[in-house]
Structures are given as C-alpha cells and as structure tokens.
Tab-separated table of C-alpha atoms in Angstrom:
chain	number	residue	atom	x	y	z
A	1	UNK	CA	0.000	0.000	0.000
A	2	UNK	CA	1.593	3.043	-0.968
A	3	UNK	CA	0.715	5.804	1.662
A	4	UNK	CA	3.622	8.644	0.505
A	5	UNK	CA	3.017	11.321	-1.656
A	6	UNK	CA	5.450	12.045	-4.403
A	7	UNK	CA	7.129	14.988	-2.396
A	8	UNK	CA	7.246	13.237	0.882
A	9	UNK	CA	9.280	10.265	-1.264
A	10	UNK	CA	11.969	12.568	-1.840
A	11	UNK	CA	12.210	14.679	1.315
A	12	UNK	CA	12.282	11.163	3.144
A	13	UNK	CA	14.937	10.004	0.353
A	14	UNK	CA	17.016	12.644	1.582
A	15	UNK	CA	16.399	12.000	4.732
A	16	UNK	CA	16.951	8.244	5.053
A	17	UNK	CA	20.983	9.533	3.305
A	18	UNK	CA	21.127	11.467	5.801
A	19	UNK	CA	20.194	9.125	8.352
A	20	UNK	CA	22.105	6.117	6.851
A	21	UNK	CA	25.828	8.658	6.255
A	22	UNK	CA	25.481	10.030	9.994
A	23	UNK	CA	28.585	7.352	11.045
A	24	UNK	CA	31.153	9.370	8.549
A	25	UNK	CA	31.990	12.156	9.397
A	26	UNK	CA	33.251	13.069	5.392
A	27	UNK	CA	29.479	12.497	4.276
A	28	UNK	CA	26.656	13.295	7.454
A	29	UNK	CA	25.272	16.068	5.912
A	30	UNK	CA	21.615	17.203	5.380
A	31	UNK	CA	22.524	19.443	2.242
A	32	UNK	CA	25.542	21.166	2.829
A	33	UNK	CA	25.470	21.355	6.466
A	34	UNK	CA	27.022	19.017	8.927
A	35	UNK	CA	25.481	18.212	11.768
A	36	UNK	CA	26.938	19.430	15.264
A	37	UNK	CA	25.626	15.962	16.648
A	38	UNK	CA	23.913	12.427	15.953
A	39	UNK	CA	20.790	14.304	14.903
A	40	UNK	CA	20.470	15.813	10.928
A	41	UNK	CA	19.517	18.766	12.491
A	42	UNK	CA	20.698	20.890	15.454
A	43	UNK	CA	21.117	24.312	16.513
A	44	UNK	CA	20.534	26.066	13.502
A	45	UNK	CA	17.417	24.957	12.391
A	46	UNK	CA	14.418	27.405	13.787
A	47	UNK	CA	12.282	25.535	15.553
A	48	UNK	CA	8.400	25.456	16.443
A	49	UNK	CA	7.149	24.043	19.930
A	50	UNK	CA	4.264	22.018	19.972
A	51	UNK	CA	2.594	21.198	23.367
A	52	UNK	CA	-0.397	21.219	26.142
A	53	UNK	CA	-0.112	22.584	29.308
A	54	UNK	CA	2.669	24.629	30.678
A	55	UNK	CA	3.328	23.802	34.164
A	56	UNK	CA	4.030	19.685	34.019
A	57	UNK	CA	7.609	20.340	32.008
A	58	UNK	CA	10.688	22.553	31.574
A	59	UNK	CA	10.070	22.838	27.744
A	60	UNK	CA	9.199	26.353	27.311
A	61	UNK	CA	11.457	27.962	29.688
A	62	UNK	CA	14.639	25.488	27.511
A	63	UNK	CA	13.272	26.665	24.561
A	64	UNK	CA	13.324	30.474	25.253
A	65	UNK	CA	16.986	30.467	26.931
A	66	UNK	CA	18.226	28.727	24.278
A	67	UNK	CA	16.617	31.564	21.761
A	68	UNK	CA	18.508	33.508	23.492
A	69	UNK	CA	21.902	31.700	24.296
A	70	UNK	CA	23.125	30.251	21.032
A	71	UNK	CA	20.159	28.035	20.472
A	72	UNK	CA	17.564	27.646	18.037
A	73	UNK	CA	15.370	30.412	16.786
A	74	UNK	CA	11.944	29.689	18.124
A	75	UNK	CA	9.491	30.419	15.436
A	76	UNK	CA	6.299	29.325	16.996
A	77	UNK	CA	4.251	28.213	19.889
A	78	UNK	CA	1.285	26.324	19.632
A	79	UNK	CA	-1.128	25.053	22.384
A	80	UNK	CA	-3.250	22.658	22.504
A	81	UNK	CA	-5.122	19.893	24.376
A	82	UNK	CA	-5.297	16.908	25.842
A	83	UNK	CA	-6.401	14.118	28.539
A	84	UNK	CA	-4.428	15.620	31.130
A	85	UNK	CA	-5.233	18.899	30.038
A	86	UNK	CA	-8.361	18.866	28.153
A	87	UNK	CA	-9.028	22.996	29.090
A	88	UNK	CA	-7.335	25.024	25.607
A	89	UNK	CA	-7.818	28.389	27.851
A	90	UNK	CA	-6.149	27.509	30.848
A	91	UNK	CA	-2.924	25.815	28.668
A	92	UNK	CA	-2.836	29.147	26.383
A	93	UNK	CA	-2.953	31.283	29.940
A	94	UNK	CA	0.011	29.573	31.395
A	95	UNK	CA	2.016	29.925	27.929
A	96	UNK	CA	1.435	33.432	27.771
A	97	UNK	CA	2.382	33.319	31.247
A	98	UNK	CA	5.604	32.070	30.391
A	99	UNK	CA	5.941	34.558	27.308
A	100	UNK	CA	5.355	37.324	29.567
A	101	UNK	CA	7.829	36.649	32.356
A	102	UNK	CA	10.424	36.032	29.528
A	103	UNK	CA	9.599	39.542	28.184
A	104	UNK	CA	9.844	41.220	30.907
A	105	UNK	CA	13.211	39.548	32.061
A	106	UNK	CA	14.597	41.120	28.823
A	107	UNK	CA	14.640	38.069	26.634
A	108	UNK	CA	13.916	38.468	23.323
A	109	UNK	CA	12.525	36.821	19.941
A	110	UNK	CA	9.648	34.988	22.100
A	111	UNK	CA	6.588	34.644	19.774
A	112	UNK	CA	3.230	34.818	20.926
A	113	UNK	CA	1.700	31.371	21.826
A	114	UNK	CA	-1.442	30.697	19.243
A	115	UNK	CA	-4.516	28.286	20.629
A	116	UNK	CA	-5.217	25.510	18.307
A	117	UNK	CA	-8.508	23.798	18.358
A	118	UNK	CA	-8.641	20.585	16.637
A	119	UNK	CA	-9.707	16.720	17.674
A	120	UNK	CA	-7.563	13.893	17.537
A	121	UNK	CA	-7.772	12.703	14.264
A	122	UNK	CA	-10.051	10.114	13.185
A	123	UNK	CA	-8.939	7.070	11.483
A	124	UNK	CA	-11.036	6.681	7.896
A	125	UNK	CA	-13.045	3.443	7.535
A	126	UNK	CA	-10.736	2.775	4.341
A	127	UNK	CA	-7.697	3.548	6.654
A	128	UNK	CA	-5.748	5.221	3.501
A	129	UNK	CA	-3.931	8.469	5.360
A	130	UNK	CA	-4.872	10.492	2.778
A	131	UNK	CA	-8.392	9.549	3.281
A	132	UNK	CA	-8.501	11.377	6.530
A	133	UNK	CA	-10.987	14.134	7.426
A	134	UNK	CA	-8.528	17.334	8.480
A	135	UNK	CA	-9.292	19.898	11.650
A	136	UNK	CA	-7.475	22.718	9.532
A	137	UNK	CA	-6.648	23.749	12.790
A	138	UNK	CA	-5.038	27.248	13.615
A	139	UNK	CA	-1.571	25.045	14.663
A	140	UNK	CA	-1.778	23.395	11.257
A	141	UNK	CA	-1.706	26.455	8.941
A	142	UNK	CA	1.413	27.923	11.925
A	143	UNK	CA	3.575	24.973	10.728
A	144	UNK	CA	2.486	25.093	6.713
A	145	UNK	CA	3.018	28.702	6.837
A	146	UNK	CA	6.398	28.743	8.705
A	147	UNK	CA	7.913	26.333	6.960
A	148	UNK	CA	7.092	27.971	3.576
A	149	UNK	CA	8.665	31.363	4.715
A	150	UNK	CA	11.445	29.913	7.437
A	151	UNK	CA	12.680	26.642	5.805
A	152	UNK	CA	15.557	25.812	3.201
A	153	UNK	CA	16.678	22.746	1.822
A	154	UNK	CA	19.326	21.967	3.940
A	155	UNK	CA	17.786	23.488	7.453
A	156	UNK	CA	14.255	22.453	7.477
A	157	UNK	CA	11.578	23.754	10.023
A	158	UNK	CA	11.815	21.584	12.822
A	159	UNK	CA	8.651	20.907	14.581
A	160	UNK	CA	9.085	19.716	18.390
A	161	UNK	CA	6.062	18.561	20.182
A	162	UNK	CA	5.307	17.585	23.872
A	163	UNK	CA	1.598	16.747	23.125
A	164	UNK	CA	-0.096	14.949	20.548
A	165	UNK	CA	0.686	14.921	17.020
A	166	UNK	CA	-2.784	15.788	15.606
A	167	UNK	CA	-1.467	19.599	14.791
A	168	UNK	CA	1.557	17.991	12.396
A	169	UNK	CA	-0.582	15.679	11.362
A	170	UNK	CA	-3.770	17.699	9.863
A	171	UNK	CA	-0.425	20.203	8.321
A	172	UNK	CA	-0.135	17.387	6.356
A	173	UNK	CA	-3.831	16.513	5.733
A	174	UNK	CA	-4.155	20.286	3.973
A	175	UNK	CA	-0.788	20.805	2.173
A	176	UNK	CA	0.973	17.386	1.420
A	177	UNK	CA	4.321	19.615	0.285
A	178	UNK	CA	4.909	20.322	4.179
A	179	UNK	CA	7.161	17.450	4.623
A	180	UNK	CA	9.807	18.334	2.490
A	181	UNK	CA	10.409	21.575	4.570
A	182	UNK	CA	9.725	19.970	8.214
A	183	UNK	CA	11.304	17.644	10.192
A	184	UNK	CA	9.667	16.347	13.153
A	185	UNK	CA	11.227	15.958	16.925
A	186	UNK	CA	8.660	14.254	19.351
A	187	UNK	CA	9.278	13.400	22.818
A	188	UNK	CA	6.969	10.071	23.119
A	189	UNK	CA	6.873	6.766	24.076
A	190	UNK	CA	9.135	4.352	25.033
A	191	UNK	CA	12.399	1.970	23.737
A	192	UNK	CA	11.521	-1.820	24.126
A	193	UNK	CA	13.781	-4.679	23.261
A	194	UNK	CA	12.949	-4.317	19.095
A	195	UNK	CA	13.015	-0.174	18.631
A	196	UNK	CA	10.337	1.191	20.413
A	197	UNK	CA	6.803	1.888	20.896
A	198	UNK	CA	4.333	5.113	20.793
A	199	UNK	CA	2.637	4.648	23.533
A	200	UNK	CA	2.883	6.887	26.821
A	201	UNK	CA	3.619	9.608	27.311
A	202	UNK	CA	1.917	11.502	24.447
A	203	UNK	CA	1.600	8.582	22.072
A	204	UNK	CA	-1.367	7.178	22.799
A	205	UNK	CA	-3.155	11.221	23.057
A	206	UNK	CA	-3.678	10.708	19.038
A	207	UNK	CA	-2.650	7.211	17.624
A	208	UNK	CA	-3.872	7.731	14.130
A	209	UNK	CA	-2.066	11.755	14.205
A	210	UNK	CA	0.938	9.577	15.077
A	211	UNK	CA	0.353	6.661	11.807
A	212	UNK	CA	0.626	9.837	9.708
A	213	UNK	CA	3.456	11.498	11.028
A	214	UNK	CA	5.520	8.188	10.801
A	215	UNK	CA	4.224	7.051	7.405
A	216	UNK	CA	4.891	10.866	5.663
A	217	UNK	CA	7.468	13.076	7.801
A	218	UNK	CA	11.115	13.032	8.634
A	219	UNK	CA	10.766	11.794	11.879
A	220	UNK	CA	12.631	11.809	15.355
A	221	UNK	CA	11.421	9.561	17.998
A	222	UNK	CA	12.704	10.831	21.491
A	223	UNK	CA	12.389	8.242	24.047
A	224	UNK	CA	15.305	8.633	26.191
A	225	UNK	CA	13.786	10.747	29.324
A	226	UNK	CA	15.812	11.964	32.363
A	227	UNK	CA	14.384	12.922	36.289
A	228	UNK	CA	13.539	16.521	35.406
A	229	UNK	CA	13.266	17.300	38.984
A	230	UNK	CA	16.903	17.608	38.954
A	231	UNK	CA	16.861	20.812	36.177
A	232	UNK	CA	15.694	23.175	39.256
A	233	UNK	CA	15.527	21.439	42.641
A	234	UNK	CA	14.138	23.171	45.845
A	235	UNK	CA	17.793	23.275	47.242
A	236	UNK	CA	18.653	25.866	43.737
A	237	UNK	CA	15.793	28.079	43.975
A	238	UNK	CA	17.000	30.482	45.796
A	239	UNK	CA	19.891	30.463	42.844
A	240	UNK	CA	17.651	31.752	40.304
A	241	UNK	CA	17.874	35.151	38.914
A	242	UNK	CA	15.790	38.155	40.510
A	243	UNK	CA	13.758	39.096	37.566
A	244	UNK	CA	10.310	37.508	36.527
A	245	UNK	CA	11.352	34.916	34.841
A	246	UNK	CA	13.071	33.671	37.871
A	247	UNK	CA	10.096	34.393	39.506
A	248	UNK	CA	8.006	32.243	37.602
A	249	UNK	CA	10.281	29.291	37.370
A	250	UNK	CA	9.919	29.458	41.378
A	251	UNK	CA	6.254	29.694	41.087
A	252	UNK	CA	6.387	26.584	38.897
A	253	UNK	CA	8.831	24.362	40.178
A	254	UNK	CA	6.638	22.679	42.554
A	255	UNK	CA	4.147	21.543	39.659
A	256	UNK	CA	6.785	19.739	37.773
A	257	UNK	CA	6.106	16.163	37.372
A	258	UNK	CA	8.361	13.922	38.903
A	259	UNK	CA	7.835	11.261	36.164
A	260	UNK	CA	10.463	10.797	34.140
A	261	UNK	CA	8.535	10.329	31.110
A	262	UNK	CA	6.768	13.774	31.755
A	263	UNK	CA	10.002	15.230	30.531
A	264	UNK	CA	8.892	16.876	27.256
A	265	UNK	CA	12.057	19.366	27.375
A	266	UNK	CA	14.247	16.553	25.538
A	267	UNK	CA	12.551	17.147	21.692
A	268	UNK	CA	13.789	20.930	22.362
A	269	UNK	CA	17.118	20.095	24.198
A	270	UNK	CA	17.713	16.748	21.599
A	271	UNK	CA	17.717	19.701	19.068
A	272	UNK	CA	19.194	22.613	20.716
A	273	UNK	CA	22.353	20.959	22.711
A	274	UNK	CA	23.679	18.170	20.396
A	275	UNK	CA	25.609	16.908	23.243
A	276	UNK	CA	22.612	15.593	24.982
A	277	UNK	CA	21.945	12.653	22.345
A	278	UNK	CA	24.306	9.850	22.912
A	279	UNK	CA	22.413	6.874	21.264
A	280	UNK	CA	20.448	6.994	18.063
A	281	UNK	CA	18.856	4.060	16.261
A	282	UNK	CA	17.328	3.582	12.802
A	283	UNK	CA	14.042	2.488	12.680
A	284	UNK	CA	10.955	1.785	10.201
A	285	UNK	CA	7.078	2.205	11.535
A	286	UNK	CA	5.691	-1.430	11.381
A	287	UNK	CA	2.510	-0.816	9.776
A	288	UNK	CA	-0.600	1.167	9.529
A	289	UNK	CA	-2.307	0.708	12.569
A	290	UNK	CA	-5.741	-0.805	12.958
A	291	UNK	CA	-9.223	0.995	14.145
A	292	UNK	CA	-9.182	1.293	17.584
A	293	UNK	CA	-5.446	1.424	18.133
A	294	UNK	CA	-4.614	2.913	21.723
A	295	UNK	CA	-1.134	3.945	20.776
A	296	UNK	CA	0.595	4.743	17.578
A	297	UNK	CA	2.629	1.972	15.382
A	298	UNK	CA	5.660	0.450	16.780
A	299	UNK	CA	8.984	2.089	15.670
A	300	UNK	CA	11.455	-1.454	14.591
A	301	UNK	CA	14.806	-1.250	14.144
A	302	UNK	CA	16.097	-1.462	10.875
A	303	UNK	CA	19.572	-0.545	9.820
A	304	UNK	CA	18.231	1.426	6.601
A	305	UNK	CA	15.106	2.638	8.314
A	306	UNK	CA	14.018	6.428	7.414
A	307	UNK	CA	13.400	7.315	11.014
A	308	UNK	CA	15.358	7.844	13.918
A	309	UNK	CA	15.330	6.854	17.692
A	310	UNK	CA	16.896	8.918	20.786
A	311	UNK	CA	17.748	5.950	23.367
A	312	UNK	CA	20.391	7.103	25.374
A	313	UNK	CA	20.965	11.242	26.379
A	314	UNK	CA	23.985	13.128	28.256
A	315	UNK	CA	20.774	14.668	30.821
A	316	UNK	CA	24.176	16.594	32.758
A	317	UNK	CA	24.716	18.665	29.672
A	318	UNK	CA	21.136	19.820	29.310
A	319	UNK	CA	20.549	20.641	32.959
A	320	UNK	CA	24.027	22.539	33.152
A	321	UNK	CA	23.520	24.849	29.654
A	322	UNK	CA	20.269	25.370	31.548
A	323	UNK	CA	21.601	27.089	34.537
A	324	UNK	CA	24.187	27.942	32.771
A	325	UNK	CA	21.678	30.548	30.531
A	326	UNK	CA	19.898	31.159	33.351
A	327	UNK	CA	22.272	32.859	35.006
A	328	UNK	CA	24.040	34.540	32.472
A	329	UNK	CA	23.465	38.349	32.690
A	330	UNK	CA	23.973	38.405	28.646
A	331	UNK	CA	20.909	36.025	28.238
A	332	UNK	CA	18.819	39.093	28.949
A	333	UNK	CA	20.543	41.736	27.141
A	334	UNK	CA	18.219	43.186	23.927
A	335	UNK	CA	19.593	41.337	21.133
C-alpha cells in the first residue's frame, strides 16, 4: 500500500541519506550542512514548539533560553489539548504566562503562543492516510506557513512537540508539500527490546495523528527521558535570577512532574544541545495501525530505516547549559 506522496518520497529520500551517512563524518550532511551531533539537524534549524499545558515540564522555559543563548530560533508556539489537560484556555494562559515573564526579564525573539482547536484525528473506515478528514486547525496552517517562509533545503523547520501529534498531522492533511520543509522531533513513548513503541507519554493522546506522522514526515522519535526534577531542585531556587522569569520558574517548580517520562524538554534540548543525544537508532514504523489502536505503530529497528530513535541522552549537559543561561546576565541583554 503506498501511503507517501510524491514529495514526501523525496524529502524522506534525503532524509533516510542522511540518516544512513550520519557514522562518517566526510558524508553526514543534510545538504551542505554538517550536523553538530547524531541528529540531521541541530542548533541552527528554527524551531516550532508544539505542546499542552505549561506547568508539568521545563520545555518552554529550555526553549526560550536557548533563543537567546546560542540556540535555536523559536518560530512558533502552539497550544493545545489533551487528557491531562483537556481545558485550551487555561494551557494558552500559562504559555502566555511564560511569554510574559520572559519579556519582561529582557529576553527576546519569544513569539506569541497561538490556541489551536482541533480533535484527535479520526482514522477513515478505508484507513488510507490520505483519506482522513482534516481539523485545519489554527496550529496546522502555523507549521504550513512557517515552513514555507522559514525553511531551506538543507535546514528544514523543525517541529518539536510535547503533546499529541494531531497539529503535524492535519499540516499534512491540507498541504501534502509540508514534509519536504519539516522535520519532526517528538518526545513520546518508550524503547523496548525491538526499537520502540508510541505509547505513553503523548503517544497514545492521538494514535492515528501519530500513523501519519511516521508514514509521511522526517521523523525523530525521542524516548530517552531523564528525572527533570533535577533541572531546578528546591535546594537551587533560591539560585535563580531576581527578575520575573526567575520568579516564575519558582512559582512553577513545585508543579513539575516527577515522572520521568513527563520530561517533554528533551525534543527541544535533543535539538538545541547536540551533546545531549548519545544513542540513536534507525528504525521503520511497522505498519498502519488498525481501528481502535490505543497507541501509535511500533517504531522497529532497521539498519536502513528512514526514522530515527533517541535511546540514550547526556541529561548533565542539558541541565548545566540550563543554569548555565539562566544565570548569564547576557541572556537578557536586547539582542
């Protein structure tokens, strides 16, 4: 059954070179530009967060320090919904929360946070992707539209998402062209003994979002979590800087989940410190998954397989770059 569209073939062509080259050093490029890590893309690519609530995870506040500290350029924010956060006004609140104590703090090139309404998508009774009813939802048309102005051939949009998928997904659903200009970073799911599975966390929020994703995109399975209570324990808070962004970091630390898994900051830190991925796997999706699924397909491991696995992280170097920003006056310097 063939479920790729002629452009998606040859984005995920050049992807699965990519992919396959990353072991020599002479050849791991994604068009001219070598990677700073295991990932095709790094530092330079711009970047577009995808997630639900804002108070669970330390993926906003890594994704606006490194903005502003030699990181990628964040291009987007969009907010959804989901099981553990099912209310969209209360998740865009806390973002703009976040964007707000940023501001103030003096850090810059922050875009405003955009609601996106939108089910998870519903698998058609023919189950062909392309088949599938869209949401056209607001997060959608962010990611067509930023990776038509923001993308080049060899430094695609990356999208990183902490949520579902259904947002990347229905990008697809209205403009098939979007996946040669994004590449997708998700942090999901878990390793098991044959690649992995996309299950909890955030897998299992939209399993037919996630069949599409794998089956079209360029596609970056992050599954190696760390204890993000250890990014701002209570013994440090009285470290943090005396501005509002500080400020709200205290005010937050407390709701951080102590679940590993919960860490949705590794898509953003996978892509924005290349030190932090020390294990990457080829893999291939299994198959289309059937009506009813509870979690996306498995990820298998397969040497020539067009999508890659995070299993093993450096979680020292992320923590430390975070504090390390943090307390750098020059991180809130007008740039």
């Amino acid at each position: 059954m063939n479920v790729r569209a002629s452009g998606g073939r040859s984005a995920r062509a050049a992807w699965a070179l990519a992919v396959l080259t990353l072991g020599c050093s002479e050849t791991r490029n994604l068009g001219s530009s070598v990677p700073h890590g295991l990932l095709p893309v790094d530092e330079r690519n711009p970047i577009l967060l995808a997630n639900d609530g804002a108070y669970d995870n330390w993926q906003g506040e890594y994704a606006v320090l490194l903005a502003n500290g030699g990181g990628p350029e964040l291009a987007g924010i969009i907010v959804n919904t989901s099981g553990p956060w099912p209310n969209l006004d209360t998740n865009i609140a806390g973002w703009r929360g976040l964007v707000a104590a940023a501001r103030a703090s003096g850090l810059r090139n922050i875009p405003d946070p955009i609601a996106s309404t939108g089910p998870p998508l519903t698998r058609p009774a023919s189950g062909q992707i392309d088949d599938t009813t869209p949401n056209r939802s607001e997060g959608a048309h962010l990611i067509v539209n930023a990776s038509a102005s923001l993308s080049l051939p060899y430094r695609p949009l990356v999208v990183v998402t902490g949520g579902r998928l259904t947002d990347v997904a229905d990008a697809y659903l209205i403009d098939r062209t979007v996946t040669e200009r994004v590449v997708v970073v998700s942090s999901v799911g878990s390793t098991t003994d044959t690649g992995a599975a996309m299950g909890p966390p955030n897998g299992e929020m939209d399993p037919w979002a996630d069949a599409i994703v794998t089956g079209h995109f360029r596609f970056v399975q992050v599954s190696a979590f760390y204890d993000q209570t250890n990014d701002v324990p209570t013994a440090s808070l009285a470290k943090l800087p005396a501005n509002p962004f500080g400020d709200w970091i205290a005010a937050k630390q407390p709701s951080i989940f102590s679940l590993a898994q919960a860490a949705d900051q590794v898509g953003v830190v996978a892509v924005g410190i290349p030190s932090f991925v020390t294990g990457v796997q080829s893999v291939s999706s299994a198959a289309l998954i059937g009506a009813g699924a509870s979690a996306g397909p498995d990820l298998v491991a397969n040497p020539a397989g067009p999508l890659l696995l995070v299993t093993q992280n450096a979680s020292a170097d992320a923590t430390g770059r975070f504090w390390k920003l943090l307390l750098d006056p020059t991180t809130y310097q007008a740039h």
